[in-house]
């Protein structure tokens, strides 16, 4: 639970106003003094099934920032699973702290006990700064964990499937924008070349795209540039590039008032979550600017698709890839719906996701 001192740091009324605004069912504050664990689990919606979503560890500036992140991320997971046809609800967890100094075995196992205490309402998985080995440790204390190594019957690293789904969404969007889904010769800026960004670059390089990459890690940039012939650009410089496609693959909110004034691309398709700083405002700004946006929670759904295959048992990676390939068709359907209804693509995607939740909700009760 959140203690009194922590409560005093949060603006009066902020907690319930945020939870109410985004429609969450439950928010769990986890605190353990001996290990130093501070975590928040957001359970957004369980109509379609148990809330599932990764745990990320980040050195947030304050608890309010962490809460805002987990609320947005867990809501995105609801839509991600719904639009992908999965029988899962939306959840997410954030752990507050320095991954380099705090992530010990007792720390992770204590988090696992908090997950176990929810009795299966939330199922955790990998996210930023969390690896398959961490899932193994968390799994020592809870059965409600996915993203385990393949040697243990799990799905392993979901990044390749996430990247493949993003690639499929990018190709579908290119088909809509350019009349062909070929990416050969297209000038594409990939912002963030972590696990997902790296695999995405590999797909794009095979199509002979003209690649630009940026990241906070100089070593990653050097390795990927040398391997795939990509041009390295500065973290801020990326927004001013003469590019056809902008692919945000790092943290969210990179599409905002300041960056939109600088972008000249024709389309945006990347793997980052919550790319729109304000999904209503910036979704429609993109529409007015003639920039086609591939909804992030759709095209980066490969990770949750991979997790779902593991959740069902008898994990099969080929099956995960086949389902991720369906993102291509769904993305085209959403872009066509948005055009026909004069909606932002984000609103069109949310509309379809909420329709499935409503329809299934007529025959199911929340868990």
Short mmCIF file of C-alpha atoms in Angstrom, two decimals:
data_model
loop_
_atom_site.label_atom_id
_atom_site.label_comp_id
_atom_site.label_asym_id
_atom_site.label_seq_id
_atom_site.Cartn_x
_atom_site.Cartn_y
_atom_site.Cartn_z
CA UNK A 1 0.00 0.00 0.00
CA UNK A 2 1.00 3.62 -0.40
CA UNK A 3 2.03 5.13 2.92
CA UNK A 4 0.96 8.51 4.30
CA UNK A 5 4.15 10.32 3.35
CA UNK A 6 3.83 9.17 -0.25
CA UNK A 7 0.19 10.19 -0.36
CA UNK A 8 1.13 13.69 0.69
CA UNK A 9 3.41 14.01 -2.34
CA UNK A 10 0.51 13.49 -4.72
CA UNK A 11 -1.76 16.40 -5.55
CA UNK A 12 -5.11 16.27 -3.81
CA UNK A 13 -7.61 14.34 -5.93
CA UNK A 14 -5.00 13.33 -8.52
CA UNK A 15 -5.16 9.59 -7.86
CA UNK A 16 -8.87 9.01 -8.27
CA UNK A 17 -9.30 11.60 -11.01
CA UNK A 18 -6.63 9.86 -13.11
CA UNK A 19 -8.00 6.38 -12.44
CA UNK A 20 -11.54 7.51 -13.19
CA UNK A 21 -10.58 9.37 -16.35
CA UNK A 22 -8.92 6.35 -17.94
CA UNK A 23 -11.45 3.83 -16.61
CA UNK A 24 -9.22 1.55 -14.53
CA UNK A 25 -10.64 -1.25 -12.42
CA UNK A 26 -7.83 -1.38 -9.88
CA UNK A 27 -4.47 0.20 -9.09
CA UNK A 28 -2.16 -1.58 -6.65
CA UNK A 29 0.70 0.19 -4.84
CA UNK A 30 3.43 -2.20 -3.74
CA UNK A 31 6.02 -1.24 -1.12
CA UNK A 32 8.61 -3.34 0.69
CA UNK A 33 11.03 -1.62 3.06
CA UNK A 34 13.69 -4.38 3.35
CA UNK A 35 14.30 -4.64 -0.41
CA UNK A 36 13.49 -1.03 -1.28
CA UNK A 37 10.80 -2.14 -3.72
CA UNK A 38 8.33 0.49 -4.90
CA UNK A 39 6.02 -0.64 -7.68
CA UNK A 40 2.61 0.15 -9.11
CA UNK A 41 0.38 -2.37 -10.89
CA UNK A 42 -2.36 -0.93 -13.07
CA UNK A 43 -5.30 -3.19 -13.97
CA UNK A 44 -7.33 -1.39 -16.59
CA UNK A 45 -9.92 -3.87 -17.86
CA UNK A 46 -10.55 -7.59 -17.41
CA UNK A 47 -13.68 -8.09 -19.54
CA UNK A 48 -11.85 -10.15 -22.17
CA UNK A 49 -9.64 -12.03 -19.71
CA UNK A 50 -6.97 -11.53 -17.06
CA UNK A 51 -5.03 -8.29 -17.31
CA UNK A 52 -1.71 -8.98 -18.98
CA UNK A 53 1.20 -6.66 -19.65
CA UNK A 54 4.87 -6.26 -18.97
CA UNK A 55 6.71 -4.84 -16.01
CA UNK A 56 9.13 -2.02 -16.71
CA UNK A 57 11.75 -0.68 -14.34
CA UNK A 58 12.61 3.00 -14.64
CA UNK A 59 14.20 5.66 -12.49
CA UNK A 60 11.16 7.96 -12.53
CA UNK A 61 11.53 11.52 -11.35
CA UNK A 62 8.68 11.06 -8.88
CA UNK A 63 5.80 8.72 -8.00
CA UNK A 64 3.30 10.85 -9.90
CA UNK A 65 5.24 10.36 -13.12
CA UNK A 66 5.33 6.60 -12.49
CA UNK A 67 1.58 6.50 -11.84
CA UNK A 68 0.80 8.41 -15.02
CA UNK A 69 2.99 6.01 -16.98
CA UNK A 70 1.42 2.84 -15.59
CA UNK A 71 -2.11 4.15 -16.14
CA UNK A 72 -1.46 5.02 -19.78
CA UNK A 73 0.45 1.83 -20.46
CA UNK A 74 -2.14 -0.49 -18.91
CA UNK A 75 -4.95 1.19 -20.85
CA UNK A 76 -2.92 0.70 -24.01
CA UNK A 77 -2.61 -2.99 -23.20
CA UNK A 78 -6.39 -3.30 -23.02
CA UNK A 79 -6.72 -1.89 -26.53
CA UNK A 80 -3.72 -3.85 -27.80
CA UNK A 81 -5.17 -7.21 -26.77
CA UNK A 82 -8.69 -6.32 -27.83
CA UNK A 83 -7.80 -5.17 -31.33
CA UNK A 84 -5.53 -8.18 -31.81
CA UNK A 85 -8.36 -10.61 -31.03
CA UNK A 86 -6.77 -11.91 -27.83
CA UNK A 87 -8.75 -13.05 -24.80
CA UNK A 88 -6.74 -10.89 -22.42
CA UNK A 89 -7.41 -7.71 -20.52
CA UNK A 90 -5.05 -4.81 -20.04
CA UNK A 91 -2.54 -4.42 -17.26
CA UNK A 92 0.95 -3.09 -16.67
CA UNK A 93 3.41 -2.69 -13.83
CA UNK A 94 6.16 -0.17 -13.20
CA UNK A 95 8.98 -0.55 -10.71
CA UNK A 96 10.52 2.70 -9.51
CA UNK A 97 14.29 2.71 -9.15
CA UNK A 98 17.74 2.39 -10.63
CA UNK A 99 18.01 -0.86 -12.57
CA UNK A 100 21.79 -0.90 -12.15
CA UNK A 101 21.81 -0.87 -8.35
CA UNK A 102 18.45 -2.12 -7.10
CA UNK A 103 17.44 -5.12 -9.24
CA UNK A 104 18.49 -7.99 -7.00
CA UNK A 105 17.01 -11.46 -6.53
CA UNK A 106 15.18 -10.56 -3.27
CA UNK A 107 13.88 -7.36 -4.89
CA UNK A 108 12.40 -9.23 -7.86
CA UNK A 109 11.06 -12.10 -5.77
CA UNK A 110 9.27 -9.64 -3.50
CA UNK A 111 7.63 -8.14 -6.57
CA UNK A 112 6.63 -11.65 -7.61
CA UNK A 113 4.84 -12.13 -4.29
CA UNK A 114 2.80 -8.98 -4.93
CA UNK A 115 1.81 -10.33 -8.36
CA UNK A 116 0.86 -13.68 -6.81
CA UNK A 117 -1.31 -11.92 -4.23
CA UNK A 118 -3.63 -10.75 -7.01
CA UNK A 119 -4.63 -14.36 -7.70
CA UNK A 120 -4.26 -14.26 -11.48
CA UNK A 121 -6.05 -10.99 -12.12
CA UNK A 122 -2.73 -9.66 -13.43
CA UNK A 123 -0.15 -11.62 -15.43
CA UNK A 124 3.25 -10.02 -15.81
CA UNK A 125 5.88 -10.19 -18.57
CA UNK A 126 8.99 -8.38 -19.82
CA UNK A 127 9.19 -4.71 -20.63
CA UNK A 128 11.82 -1.97 -20.49
CA UNK A 129 14.88 -2.98 -18.41
CA UNK A 130 13.45 -6.42 -17.66
CA UNK A 131 14.75 -9.63 -19.21
CA UNK A 132 13.77 -13.30 -19.42
CA UNK A 133 16.08 -14.07 -16.48
CA UNK A 134 14.18 -11.52 -14.39
CA UNK A 135 10.94 -13.29 -15.28
CA UNK A 136 12.46 -16.54 -14.07
CA UNK A 137 13.27 -14.96 -10.71
CA UNK A 138 9.82 -13.35 -10.41
CA UNK A 139 8.40 -16.77 -11.32
CA UNK A 140 9.95 -18.26 -8.19
CA UNK A 141 7.18 -16.50 -6.25
CA UNK A 142 4.25 -16.46 -8.69
CA UNK A 143 2.69 -18.66 -11.34
CA UNK A 144 1.30 -15.58 -13.07
CA UNK A 145 4.33 -14.73 -15.18
CA UNK A 146 5.12 -15.08 -18.89
CA UNK A 147 8.16 -14.30 -21.01
CA UNK A 148 10.06 -17.25 -19.54
CA UNK A 149 13.00 -18.72 -21.48
CA UNK A 150 12.14 -21.14 -24.26
CA UNK A 151 14.16 -23.83 -22.51
CA UNK A 152 11.54 -23.67 -19.75
CA UNK A 153 8.65 -23.87 -22.19
CA UNK A 154 8.18 -20.12 -22.38
CA UNK A 155 8.13 -17.73 -25.28
CA UNK A 156 11.53 -16.23 -24.60
CA UNK A 157 12.37 -12.74 -25.78
CA UNK A 158 9.24 -11.23 -27.41
CA UNK A 159 11.23 -8.51 -29.20
CA UNK A 160 11.58 -10.30 -32.56
CA UNK A 161 7.80 -10.82 -32.81
CA UNK A 162 7.13 -7.23 -31.70
CA UNK A 163 9.50 -5.97 -34.39
CA UNK A 164 7.92 -8.19 -37.03
CA UNK A 165 4.43 -6.92 -36.20
CA UNK A 166 5.68 -3.34 -36.34
CA UNK A 167 7.26 -4.08 -39.71
CA UNK A 168 3.94 -5.48 -40.96
CA UNK A 169 2.13 -2.35 -39.76
CA UNK A 170 4.71 -0.13 -41.42
CA UNK A 171 4.30 -1.97 -44.72
CA UNK A 172 0.50 -1.70 -44.52
CA UNK A 173 0.73 2.02 -43.83
CA UNK A 174 3.16 2.46 -46.72
CA UNK A 175 0.64 0.68 -48.95
CA UNK A 176 -1.97 3.24 -47.92
CA UNK A 177 0.33 6.26 -48.26
CA UNK A 178 2.56 5.41 -51.22
CA UNK A 179 0.40 2.89 -53.10
CA UNK A 180 2.92 0.07 -52.54
CA UNK A 181 4.10 -1.72 -49.44
CA UNK A 182 7.66 -1.90 -50.70
CA UNK A 183 10.05 0.01 -48.45
CA UNK A 184 12.97 -0.11 -50.88
CA UNK A 185 14.63 3.30 -51.07
CA UNK A 186 12.36 4.82 -48.44
CA UNK A 187 14.11 7.17 -46.03
CA UNK A 188 13.24 5.77 -42.60
CA UNK A 189 14.36 7.14 -39.23
CA UNK A 190 14.31 4.60 -36.41
CA UNK A 191 14.38 6.35 -33.05
CA UNK A 192 15.65 3.86 -30.49
CA UNK A 193 17.62 0.75 -31.43
CA UNK A 194 17.12 -1.44 -28.39
CA UNK A 195 15.97 -5.01 -28.89
CA UNK A 196 12.83 -4.17 -30.89
CA UNK A 197 14.42 -1.31 -32.83
CA UNK A 198 17.38 -3.49 -33.75
CA UNK A 199 15.21 -6.26 -35.16
CA UNK A 200 13.10 -3.70 -37.02
CA UNK A 201 16.24 -2.23 -38.61
CA UNK A 202 17.18 -5.72 -39.76
CA UNK A 203 13.84 -6.13 -41.58
CA UNK A 204 14.15 -2.70 -43.17
CA UNK A 205 17.73 -3.27 -44.26
CA UNK A 206 16.66 -6.42 -46.10
CA UNK A 207 14.29 -4.25 -48.13
CA UNK A 208 17.12 -1.82 -48.93
CA UNK A 209 15.53 1.10 -47.12
CA UNK A 210 17.67 4.19 -46.54
CA UNK A 211 18.10 4.03 -42.78
CA UNK A 212 18.80 6.65 -40.12
CA UNK A 213 19.13 5.64 -36.47
CA UNK A 214 19.39 7.40 -33.13
CA UNK A 215 19.67 6.19 -29.54
CA UNK A 216 21.15 7.16 -26.18
CA UNK A 217 23.59 4.25 -26.44
CA UNK A 218 26.64 5.04 -28.54
CA UNK A 219 27.73 1.40 -28.53
CA UNK A 220 24.40 0.21 -29.95
CA UNK A 221 24.49 2.88 -32.64
CA UNK A 222 28.00 1.93 -33.67
CA UNK A 223 27.25 -1.80 -33.85
CA UNK A 224 23.99 -1.43 -35.77
CA UNK A 225 25.35 1.22 -38.10
CA UNK A 226 28.26 -1.00 -39.04
CA UNK A 227 26.12 -4.10 -39.46
CA UNK A 228 23.27 -2.60 -41.49
CA UNK A 229 24.80 0.50 -43.08
CA UNK A 230 22.50 2.91 -41.24
CA UNK A 231 23.40 6.57 -40.79
CA UNK A 232 23.67 7.73 -37.17
CA UNK A 233 21.92 11.02 -36.32
CA UNK A 234 21.56 13.01 -33.09
CA UNK A 235 18.73 12.49 -30.62
CA UNK A 236 17.19 15.86 -31.41
CA UNK A 237 18.30 16.01 -35.05
CA UNK A 238 16.01 13.12 -35.97
CA UNK A 239 12.89 15.31 -36.03
CA UNK A 240 14.34 17.60 -38.70
CA UNK A 241 15.40 14.88 -41.14
CA UNK A 242 14.19 14.76 -44.69
CA UNK A 243 12.48 11.39 -44.27
CA UNK A 244 9.53 9.44 -45.59
CA UNK A 245 8.84 7.44 -42.43
CA UNK A 246 9.41 8.25 -38.77
CA UNK A 247 9.59 5.12 -36.57
CA UNK A 248 9.56 5.91 -32.82
CA UNK A 249 10.88 2.84 -31.01
CA UNK A 250 12.01 4.29 -27.69
CA UNK A 251 9.85 5.79 -24.92
CA UNK A 252 6.54 7.54 -25.55
CA UNK A 253 5.20 11.07 -26.13
CA UNK A 254 7.69 11.94 -28.87
CA UNK A 255 4.82 13.19 -31.03
CA UNK A 256 3.95 16.50 -29.41
CA UNK A 257 3.50 20.20 -30.11
CA UNK A 258 7.21 20.83 -30.48
CA UNK A 259 8.11 17.87 -32.67
CA UNK A 260 5.06 18.08 -34.93
CA UNK A 261 6.15 21.54 -36.02
CA UNK A 262 9.38 19.98 -37.30
CA UNK A 263 8.30 16.70 -38.91
CA UNK A 264 8.11 16.51 -42.71
CA UNK A 265 7.52 12.75 -43.04
CA UNK A 266 4.50 11.26 -44.80
CA UNK A 267 3.81 8.59 -42.20
CA UNK A 268 4.65 7.46 -38.66
CA UNK A 269 4.93 3.79 -37.75
CA UNK A 270 6.98 2.62 -34.78
CA UNK A 271 7.09 0.26 -31.82
CA UNK A 272 7.05 2.74 -28.91
CA UNK A 273 4.04 2.84 -26.61
CA UNK A 274 1.95 6.01 -26.19
CA UNK A 275 3.66 7.88 -28.98
CA UNK A 276 1.07 10.68 -28.97
CA UNK A 277 1.63 13.03 -26.03
CA UNK A 278 -2.09 13.87 -26.24
CA UNK A 279 -3.86 11.21 -28.27
CA UNK A 280 -6.85 13.40 -29.17
CA UNK A 281 -5.05 16.64 -29.91
CA UNK A 282 -2.02 15.20 -31.66
CA UNK A 283 -3.96 12.47 -33.43
CA UNK A 284 -6.03 15.10 -35.19
CA UNK A 285 -3.06 17.40 -35.73
CA UNK A 286 -1.45 14.58 -37.70
CA UNK A 287 -4.65 14.17 -39.68
CA UNK A 288 -4.70 17.91 -40.52
CA UNK A 289 -1.02 17.79 -41.50
CA UNK A 290 -1.56 14.88 -43.86
CA UNK A 291 0.75 12.57 -41.90
CA UNK A 292 -0.63 9.03 -41.68
CA UNK A 293 -0.21 7.47 -38.26
CA UNK A 294 -0.14 3.71 -37.63
CA UNK A 295 -1.71 3.35 -34.15
CA UNK A 296 1.06 2.22 -31.82
CA UNK A 297 -0.98 -0.19 -29.73
CA UNK A 298 -1.93 -2.07 -32.89
CA UNK A 299 1.37 -2.39 -34.71
CA UNK A 300 3.49 -3.08 -31.61
CA UNK A 301 1.14 -5.87 -30.47
CA UNK A 302 3.55 -8.63 -31.49
CA UNK A 303 4.89 -8.80 -27.94
CA UNK A 304 1.52 -9.48 -26.35
CA UNK A 305 0.70 -11.90 -29.17
CA UNK A 306 3.87 -13.81 -28.31
CA UNK A 307 2.97 -13.75 -24.61
CA UNK A 308 -0.55 -14.99 -25.38
CA UNK A 309 0.85 -17.99 -27.23
CA UNK A 310 2.83 -18.81 -24.10
CA UNK A 311 -0.21 -18.18 -21.87
CA UNK A 312 -2.23 -20.72 -23.87
CA UNK A 313 0.41 -23.41 -23.32
CA UNK A 314 2.48 -25.45 -25.80
CA UNK A 315 4.20 -22.31 -27.05
CA UNK A 316 4.85 -22.18 -30.79
CA UNK A 317 6.83 -19.26 -32.20
CA UNK A 318 5.67 -19.92 -35.76
CA UNK A 319 2.10 -19.47 -34.61
CA UNK A 320 3.03 -16.17 -32.94
CA UNK A 321 4.59 -14.89 -36.16
CA UNK A 322 1.53 -15.93 -38.18
CA UNK A 323 -0.77 -14.03 -35.87
CA UNK A 324 1.51 -10.98 -35.88
CA UNK A 325 1.32 -10.99 -39.67
CA UNK A 326 -2.42 -10.25 -39.36
CA UNK A 327 -1.46 -6.77 -38.14
CA UNK A 328 -0.99 -5.85 -41.80
CA UNK A 329 -4.67 -6.40 -42.66
CA UNK A 330 -5.99 -4.89 -39.43
CA UNK A 331 -3.86 -1.79 -39.94
CA UNK A 332 -5.21 -1.26 -43.46
CA UNK A 333 -8.77 -1.73 -42.18
CA UNK A 334 -8.25 0.92 -39.51
CA UNK A 335 -6.64 3.41 -41.87
CA UNK A 336 -9.54 2.96 -44.31
CA UNK A 337 -12.09 3.36 -41.51
CA UNK A 338 -10.37 6.53 -40.34
CA UNK A 339 -10.42 7.95 -43.86
CA UNK A 340 -14.07 7.05 -44.47
CA UNK A 341 -15.25 8.43 -41.12
CA UNK A 342 -12.92 11.47 -41.02
CA UNK A 343 -11.39 10.16 -37.80
CA UNK A 344 -7.85 10.16 -36.58
CA UNK A 345 -6.38 6.68 -36.99
CA UNK A 346 -5.93 6.54 -33.20
CA UNK A 347 -9.64 7.17 -32.63
CA UNK A 348 -10.58 4.63 -35.30
CA UNK A 349 -8.39 1.98 -33.63
CA UNK A 350 -9.80 2.73 -30.18
CA UNK A 351 -13.32 2.54 -31.60
CA UNK A 352 -12.73 -0.97 -32.94
CA UNK A 353 -11.05 -2.13 -29.74
CA UNK A 354 -13.84 -0.79 -27.54
CA UNK A 355 -16.47 -2.37 -29.78
CA UNK A 356 -14.96 -5.81 -29.23
CA UNK A 357 -14.81 -5.25 -25.47
CA UNK A 358 -18.45 -4.10 -25.44
CA UNK A 359 -19.61 -7.01 -27.60
CA UNK A 360 -17.82 -9.65 -25.53
CA UNK A 361 -18.86 -7.86 -22.35
CA UNK A 362 -22.47 -8.72 -23.15
CA UNK A 363 -21.70 -12.38 -22.57
CA UNK A 364 -18.97 -12.08 -19.94
CA UNK A 365 -18.72 -10.41 -16.57
CA UNK A 366 -15.47 -8.76 -15.37
CA UNK A 367 -13.28 -11.14 -13.40
#
